[in-house]
Short mmCIF file of C-alpha atoms in Angstrom, two decimals:
data_model
loop_
_atom_site.label_atom_id
_atom_site.label_comp_id
_atom_site.label_asym_id
_atom_site.label_seq_id
_atom_site.Cartn_x
_atom_site.Cartn_y
_atom_site.Cartn_z
CA MET A 1 -29.02 -5.57 28.74
CA LYS A 2 -32.33 -3.89 29.57
CA ALA A 3 -34.96 -4.42 26.90
CA LEU A 4 -38.65 -3.76 26.33
CA PHE A 5 -40.76 -5.82 23.93
CA ILE A 6 -44.10 -4.72 22.53
CA GLY A 7 -45.65 -8.16 22.28
CA GLY A 8 -43.40 -10.92 23.54
CA THR A 9 -45.62 -14.03 23.43
CA GLY A 10 -46.04 -14.64 19.68
CA THR A 11 -44.42 -17.24 17.44
CA ILE A 12 -41.31 -15.14 16.83
CA SER A 13 -41.04 -13.18 20.06
CA SER A 14 -41.66 -16.05 22.50
CA ALA A 15 -38.39 -17.77 21.61
CA ILE A 16 -36.46 -14.51 21.94
CA THR A 17 -38.11 -13.82 25.29
CA ARG A 18 -37.23 -17.31 26.52
CA GLN A 19 -33.58 -17.11 25.45
CA LEU A 20 -33.11 -13.63 26.91
CA ALA A 21 -34.55 -14.81 30.23
CA GLU A 22 -32.21 -17.81 30.24
CA GLN A 23 -29.27 -15.47 29.64
CA GLY A 24 -30.26 -13.29 32.59
CA HIS A 25 -31.15 -10.07 30.76
CA GLU A 26 -33.59 -7.55 32.23
CA LEU A 27 -36.66 -7.84 30.04
CA TYR A 28 -40.01 -6.05 30.12
CA VAL A 29 -42.99 -6.78 27.87
CA ILE A 30 -45.98 -4.58 27.11
CA ASN A 31 -49.15 -6.45 26.15
CA ARG A 32 -52.73 -6.95 27.24
CA GLY A 33 -51.82 -9.82 29.53
CA ARG A 34 -53.87 -12.46 27.70
CA ARG A 35 -50.96 -14.89 27.20
CA ASN A 36 -48.59 -13.88 29.95
CA ASP A 37 -48.69 -17.40 31.35
CA ARG A 38 -46.23 -18.14 28.52
CA LEU A 39 -43.68 -15.68 29.88
CA PRO A 40 -40.61 -17.16 31.57
CA ASP A 41 -39.84 -16.40 35.20
CA GLY A 42 -38.10 -13.09 35.64
CA VAL A 43 -39.75 -11.32 32.71
CA ARG A 44 -41.62 -8.24 33.89
CA ALA A 45 -45.05 -7.69 32.35
CA LEU A 46 -46.45 -4.19 31.86
CA THR A 47 -50.13 -4.79 31.22
CA ALA A 48 -51.52 -2.21 28.82
CA ASP A 49 -52.99 -1.70 25.37
CA ILE A 50 -50.10 -0.30 23.35
CA ASN A 51 -52.64 1.77 21.42
CA ASP A 52 -53.46 3.63 24.64
CA GLU A 53 -50.51 5.97 24.28
CA ALA A 54 -51.15 7.94 27.46
CA GLN A 55 -51.36 4.79 29.58
CA VAL A 56 -48.12 3.41 28.15
CA ALA A 57 -46.35 6.74 28.56
CA GLY A 58 -47.28 6.65 32.23
CA LEU A 59 -46.01 3.09 32.67
CA ILE A 60 -42.59 3.86 31.19
CA ASP A 61 -42.21 7.31 32.71
CA GLY A 62 -38.63 7.71 33.90
CA MET A 63 -37.49 4.45 32.30
CA ARG A 64 -34.76 4.03 29.68
CA PHE A 65 -33.85 0.93 27.69
CA ASP A 66 -30.95 -0.44 25.73
CA VAL A 67 -33.39 -1.95 23.24
CA VAL A 68 -37.08 -1.52 22.43
CA ALA A 69 -38.59 -3.96 19.92
CA ASP A 70 -42.06 -3.82 18.37
CA PHE A 71 -43.30 -7.21 17.16
CA ILE A 72 -46.90 -6.19 16.47
CA ALA A 73 -46.73 -3.00 14.38
CA PHE A 74 -48.26 -3.30 10.92
CA GLU A 75 -49.01 0.28 9.83
CA PRO A 76 -47.00 3.53 9.84
CA ALA A 77 -49.32 5.17 12.39
CA GLN A 78 -48.25 2.56 14.93
CA LEU A 79 -44.58 3.39 14.34
CA GLU A 80 -45.35 7.09 14.66
CA ARG A 81 -46.81 6.28 18.09
CA ASP A 82 -43.69 4.28 18.97
CA TYR A 83 -41.48 7.18 17.97
CA ARG A 84 -43.39 9.54 20.25
CA LEU A 85 -43.16 7.05 23.12
CA PHE A 86 -39.56 5.91 22.80
CA ALA A 87 -37.50 8.64 21.09
CA GLY A 88 -34.82 9.54 23.63
CA LYS A 89 -35.67 6.51 25.78
CA THR A 90 -33.80 3.77 23.94
CA LYS A 91 -30.39 3.20 22.37
CA GLN A 92 -31.92 0.96 19.71
CA PHE A 93 -35.41 0.54 18.30
CA MET A 94 -36.05 -2.74 16.47
CA PHE A 95 -38.98 -3.19 14.09
CA ILE A 96 -40.19 -6.57 12.87
CA SER A 97 -40.96 -6.14 9.19
CA SER A 98 -41.42 -9.04 6.73
CA ALA A 99 -39.46 -10.75 3.98
CA SER A 100 -42.69 -10.61 1.95
CA ALA A 101 -41.83 -6.92 1.45
CA TYR A 102 -39.14 -7.94 -1.03
CA GLN A 103 -39.81 -7.55 -4.74
CA THR A 104 -42.67 -9.79 -5.93
CA PRO A 105 -42.20 -11.38 -8.39
CA LEU A 106 -38.44 -11.48 -7.94
CA SER A 107 -36.05 -10.53 -10.72
CA ASP A 108 -33.43 -12.72 -9.00
CA TYR A 109 -34.50 -15.59 -6.74
CA ARG A 110 -31.51 -14.96 -4.46
CA ILE A 111 -32.63 -12.42 -1.89
CA THR A 112 -30.26 -10.01 -0.19
CA GLU A 113 -31.09 -6.93 1.85
CA GLY A 114 -30.41 -4.98 -1.34
CA THR A 115 -33.32 -6.65 -3.14
CA PRO A 116 -35.93 -3.95 -3.94
CA LEU A 117 -39.05 -3.68 -1.79
CA SER A 118 -42.23 -4.03 -3.83
CA ASN A 119 -45.32 -6.21 -3.49
CA PRO A 120 -48.36 -5.29 -5.60
CA TYR A 121 -50.23 -8.41 -4.46
CA TRP A 122 -50.41 -7.97 -0.69
CA LEU A 123 -51.51 -4.92 1.32
CA TYR A 124 -49.88 -6.41 4.43
CA SER A 125 -46.48 -6.27 2.73
CA ARG A 126 -47.01 -2.77 1.33
CA ASN A 127 -47.88 -1.56 4.84
CA LYS A 128 -44.67 -3.10 6.16
CA ILE A 129 -42.74 -1.28 3.42
CA ALA A 130 -44.40 1.99 4.43
CA CYS A 131 -43.43 1.33 8.06
CA GLU A 132 -39.82 0.81 7.03
CA GLU A 133 -39.83 4.01 4.99
CA TYR A 134 -41.11 6.00 7.96
CA LEU A 135 -38.43 4.59 10.28
CA VAL A 136 -35.64 5.22 7.78
CA LYS A 137 -36.85 8.82 7.48
CA MET A 138 -36.72 9.26 11.26
CA TYR A 139 -33.24 7.71 11.37
CA ARG A 140 -31.95 10.03 8.65
CA GLU A 141 -33.62 13.19 9.87
CA ASP A 142 -33.61 12.75 13.65
CA GLY A 143 -31.07 10.03 14.41
CA PHE A 144 -33.69 7.64 15.77
CA PRO A 145 -31.56 4.47 16.27
CA ILE A 146 -33.46 1.89 14.23
CA THR A 147 -32.77 -1.69 13.20
CA ILE A 148 -35.23 -3.30 10.77
CA VAL A 149 -35.55 -7.09 10.92
CA ARG A 150 -37.26 -9.10 8.15
CA PRO A 151 -38.36 -12.61 9.10
CA SER A 152 -39.57 -15.06 6.50
CA HIS A 153 -41.71 -18.12 7.33
CA THR A 154 -40.93 -18.73 11.01
CA TYR A 155 -42.56 -21.55 12.97
CA ASP A 156 -42.65 -22.97 16.50
CA GLU A 157 -43.91 -26.03 18.35
CA ARG A 158 -47.55 -24.90 18.41
CA SER A 159 -48.49 -24.75 14.72
CA ILE A 160 -47.54 -26.63 11.54
CA PRO A 161 -46.21 -24.22 8.88
CA LEU A 162 -48.07 -24.69 5.59
CA GLY A 163 -48.94 -22.93 2.36
CA VAL A 164 -52.72 -23.37 2.14
CA HIS A 165 -54.87 -23.44 5.26
CA GLY A 166 -58.00 -21.90 6.73
CA ARG A 167 -58.68 -19.14 9.21
CA LYS A 168 -58.39 -21.44 12.23
CA GLY A 169 -54.82 -22.53 11.59
CA THR A 170 -53.17 -25.54 10.04
CA TRP A 171 -54.33 -28.53 12.10
CA GLN A 172 -57.17 -29.31 9.68
CA VAL A 173 -54.64 -30.09 6.95
CA ALA A 174 -52.92 -32.59 9.23
CA LYS A 175 -56.31 -34.04 10.12
CA ARG A 176 -57.09 -34.52 6.44
CA MET A 177 -53.82 -36.41 6.05
CA LEU A 178 -54.66 -38.62 9.02
CA GLU A 179 -58.09 -39.33 7.48
CA ASN A 180 -56.47 -40.25 4.12
CA LYS A 181 -58.07 -37.27 2.41
CA PRO A 182 -56.33 -35.36 -0.39
CA VAL A 183 -54.59 -32.13 0.59
CA ILE A 184 -54.04 -29.08 -1.57
CA ILE A 185 -50.54 -27.93 -2.51
CA HIS A 186 -50.36 -24.63 -4.37
CA GLY A 187 -48.80 -24.70 -7.84
CA ASP A 188 -46.91 -27.84 -8.78
CA GLY A 189 -45.14 -27.94 -5.43
CA THR A 190 -41.66 -27.44 -6.90
CA SER A 191 -41.13 -23.78 -5.99
CA LEU A 192 -38.40 -23.21 -3.40
CA TRP A 193 -39.14 -22.07 0.13
CA THR A 194 -37.34 -21.37 3.38
CA MET A 195 -38.69 -22.06 6.86
CA THR A 196 -36.95 -21.03 10.06
CA HIS A 197 -37.49 -22.41 13.55
CA ASN A 198 -38.19 -19.63 16.03
CA SER A 199 -35.30 -20.74 18.27
CA ASP A 200 -32.89 -20.14 15.37
CA PHE A 201 -34.48 -16.79 14.56
CA ALA A 202 -34.04 -15.80 18.21
CA LYS A 203 -30.28 -16.42 18.07
CA GLY A 204 -29.91 -14.02 15.15
CA PHE A 205 -32.20 -11.42 16.69
CA ILE A 206 -30.43 -11.42 20.05
CA GLY A 207 -27.14 -11.02 18.21
CA LEU A 208 -28.48 -7.81 16.69
CA MET A 209 -29.70 -6.44 20.04
CA GLY A 210 -27.32 -3.85 21.43
CA ASN A 211 -25.15 -4.24 18.33
CA ILE A 212 -23.84 -0.82 17.29
CA HIS A 213 -23.17 -2.12 13.76
CA ALA A 214 -26.87 -2.91 13.31
CA ILE A 215 -28.05 0.69 13.83
CA GLY A 216 -29.57 2.07 10.65
CA GLU A 217 -29.51 -1.36 9.01
CA SER A 218 -32.12 -3.74 7.59
CA VAL A 219 -31.41 -7.43 8.09
CA HIS A 220 -33.31 -10.61 7.34
CA ILE A 221 -32.99 -13.65 9.59
CA THR A 222 -33.70 -17.04 8.03
CA SER A 223 -32.35 -20.54 7.81
CA ASP A 224 -29.93 -21.37 5.01
CA GLU A 225 -31.95 -24.48 4.18
CA THR A 226 -34.12 -24.39 1.06
CA VAL A 227 -36.79 -26.98 0.23
CA THR A 228 -39.73 -27.40 -2.13
CA TRP A 229 -43.33 -27.36 -1.01
CA ASN A 230 -43.64 -30.99 -2.09
CA GLN A 231 -40.82 -31.84 0.32
CA ILE A 232 -42.48 -29.86 3.11
CA TYR A 233 -45.76 -31.74 2.75
CA GLU A 234 -43.95 -35.07 2.45
CA ILE A 235 -42.11 -34.37 5.72
CA ILE A 236 -45.41 -33.60 7.44
CA ALA A 237 -47.08 -36.76 6.12
CA ASP A 238 -44.09 -38.85 7.14
CA SER A 239 -44.16 -37.32 10.63
CA LEU A 240 -47.84 -38.30 10.90
CA GLY A 241 -47.07 -41.81 9.66
CA VAL A 242 -49.32 -41.57 6.58
CA GLU A 243 -49.03 -41.47 2.81
CA LEU A 244 -49.39 -38.03 1.23
CA ARG A 245 -52.30 -37.64 -1.19
CA ALA A 246 -51.42 -34.35 -2.86
CA VAL A 247 -53.61 -32.38 -5.25
CA HIS A 248 -51.72 -29.59 -6.99
CA VAL A 249 -53.80 -26.52 -7.74
CA ALA A 250 -52.70 -23.32 -9.48
CA SER A 251 -52.19 -20.45 -7.05
CA GLU A 252 -54.20 -18.13 -9.32
CA PHE A 253 -57.14 -20.53 -9.13
CA LEU A 254 -56.94 -20.71 -5.34
CA ALA A 255 -56.79 -16.91 -5.16
CA GLU A 256 -59.97 -16.65 -7.22
CA CYS A 257 -62.05 -19.28 -5.43
CA GLY A 258 -60.90 -18.79 -1.84
CA ASP A 259 -62.86 -16.62 0.59
CA ILE A 260 -59.65 -15.70 2.45
CA ASP A 261 -56.69 -13.77 1.09
CA TYR A 262 -54.82 -16.40 -0.91
CA ARG A 263 -53.92 -13.67 -3.40
CA GLY A 264 -51.68 -12.00 -0.86
CA GLY A 265 -50.51 -15.11 0.95
CA LEU A 266 -49.76 -17.07 -2.23
CA LEU A 267 -49.23 -14.74 -5.21
CA GLY A 268 -47.68 -12.14 -2.91
CA ASP A 269 -45.56 -14.62 -1.00
CA LYS A 270 -45.53 -18.43 -0.94
CA ALA A 271 -46.04 -19.13 -4.66
CA ASN A 272 -42.67 -17.54 -5.38
CA SER A 273 -39.32 -19.30 -5.11
CA VAL A 274 -37.09 -17.64 -2.52
CA VAL A 275 -33.51 -18.34 -1.46
CA PHE A 276 -32.08 -16.05 1.21
CA ASP A 277 -28.49 -14.87 1.38
CA ASN A 278 -27.72 -14.44 5.09
CA ALA A 279 -24.21 -13.04 4.56
CA LYS A 280 -25.11 -9.66 6.06
CA LEU A 281 -26.52 -11.22 9.23
CA LYS A 282 -23.41 -13.37 9.60
CA ARG A 283 -21.18 -10.31 9.28
CA LEU A 284 -23.13 -8.59 12.04
CA VAL A 285 -23.52 -11.74 14.17
CA PRO A 286 -20.47 -13.88 13.32
CA ASP A 287 -21.54 -16.91 15.38
CA PHE A 288 -25.04 -17.13 13.88
CA VAL A 289 -26.04 -20.45 12.41
CA ALA A 290 -29.50 -21.99 12.06
CA THR A 291 -29.17 -25.46 13.53
CA THR A 292 -32.73 -26.83 13.36
CA ARG A 293 -33.07 -28.85 10.16
CA LEU A 294 -36.59 -28.61 8.78
CA ASP A 295 -37.46 -32.31 8.98
CA GLN A 296 -36.32 -32.40 12.60
CA GLY A 297 -38.16 -29.21 13.51
CA LEU A 298 -41.42 -30.26 11.85
CA LYS A 299 -41.36 -33.68 13.48
CA ALA A 300 -40.92 -32.07 16.89
CA THR A 301 -43.77 -29.65 16.16
CA ILE A 302 -46.14 -32.41 15.07
CA ARG A 303 -45.20 -34.58 18.05
CA ASN A 304 -45.99 -31.68 20.38
CA ILE A 305 -49.33 -30.97 18.70
CA LEU A 306 -50.36 -34.63 18.82
CA GLU A 307 -49.55 -34.66 22.53
CA HIS A 308 -51.62 -31.51 23.19
CA PRO A 309 -55.24 -31.78 21.96
CA GLU A 310 -55.83 -28.10 22.79
CA LEU A 311 -53.59 -27.25 19.81
CA GLN A 312 -55.75 -29.32 17.45
CA GLN A 313 -58.30 -26.72 16.38
CA GLU A 314 -60.62 -28.14 13.75
CA ASP A 315 -61.89 -26.07 10.83
CA PRO A 316 -64.95 -27.70 9.19
CA GLU A 317 -65.47 -24.74 6.86
CA PHE A 318 -61.96 -25.05 5.42
CA ASP A 319 -62.32 -28.83 5.23
CA ALA A 320 -65.49 -28.48 3.12
CA TRP A 321 -63.79 -25.89 0.90
CA CYS A 322 -60.91 -28.31 0.26
CA ASP A 323 -63.40 -30.98 -0.75
CA ARG A 324 -65.06 -28.60 -3.20
CA VAL A 325 -61.75 -27.55 -4.75
CA VAL A 326 -60.56 -31.15 -5.11
CA GLY A 327 -63.94 -32.12 -6.55
CA ALA A 328 -63.78 -29.28 -9.06
CA MET A 329 -60.30 -30.35 -10.19
CA GLU A 330 -61.42 -33.95 -10.63
CA ALA A 331 -64.56 -32.89 -12.51
CA ALA A 332 -62.51 -30.67 -14.84
CA ALA A 333 -60.14 -33.53 -15.60
CA ARG A 334 -63.07 -35.86 -16.38
CA ALA A 335 -64.68 -33.26 -18.60
CA VAL A 336 -61.50 -32.81 -20.64
CA LYS A 337 -61.02 -36.55 -21.01
CA GLU A 338 -64.61 -37.08 -22.11
CA GLY A 339 -64.38 -34.28 -24.64
#
């Protein structure tokens, strides 16, 4: 199989790239070359800014692909560019959308591909919906061979997946745990969530590549395992060898007092209980199964981060914000008690 990835070194795409290389497929990636040291041997890098349409058109002149996949498109204009570049050059075009595009709040916590797409809380999700709508239009009107893939919360060995964190990633939350500081969990921590290791996501994605039954379809790829946020944070604390000191804070409060977009990330996504039905994926890819249990995957991630200090990016600004939020909650509780 001859494939071209726009991106190829991110959390989701890196595992797919690695598995395709191991299987001996002919893979090209288009990116700016900043993280190409992560590419496996045999993967061919086309160094370019995908937004420079003329440059990319020159690089792929005369080339045809079995699959083209865009991992870094977020707005319809970027898909319009992809259509101009790849219409007639690929047998399948795969777009990475987002499970956050599904109806928020949900009318039924069990999510299938038939769940309506609607998210009034998060512009990111609405843009993904608009991207999907454009691609479906081009499939219906012009036969552009699309497959839409919706990941949920996918993680790898380089970052701890969490609900509330700062702009510089999630290490600071782990650092707070190691320092016996309280950590913030949105809501009461009992809402249901699904996390998927990127190696499991890759198995489902590769099964959709070159799959004639996936043309014109939208498919989500997630684990079948569902846990609460309290369980997630307990697993992380246990992996660090510490006791969890959790402070539960309403998502609405965090959205109001945070200087980053907790409204979208929480109210438009992680504050909602979600359980994914992967029956459609398993019909299309009969041998798909997510085999990385969350506690095992998180422990491996944390072990890797502890062994690589370069992955431990501190975030003093977020740390101070956590202290202020925790202090405000404690002060409110005292004020109520004292009347």
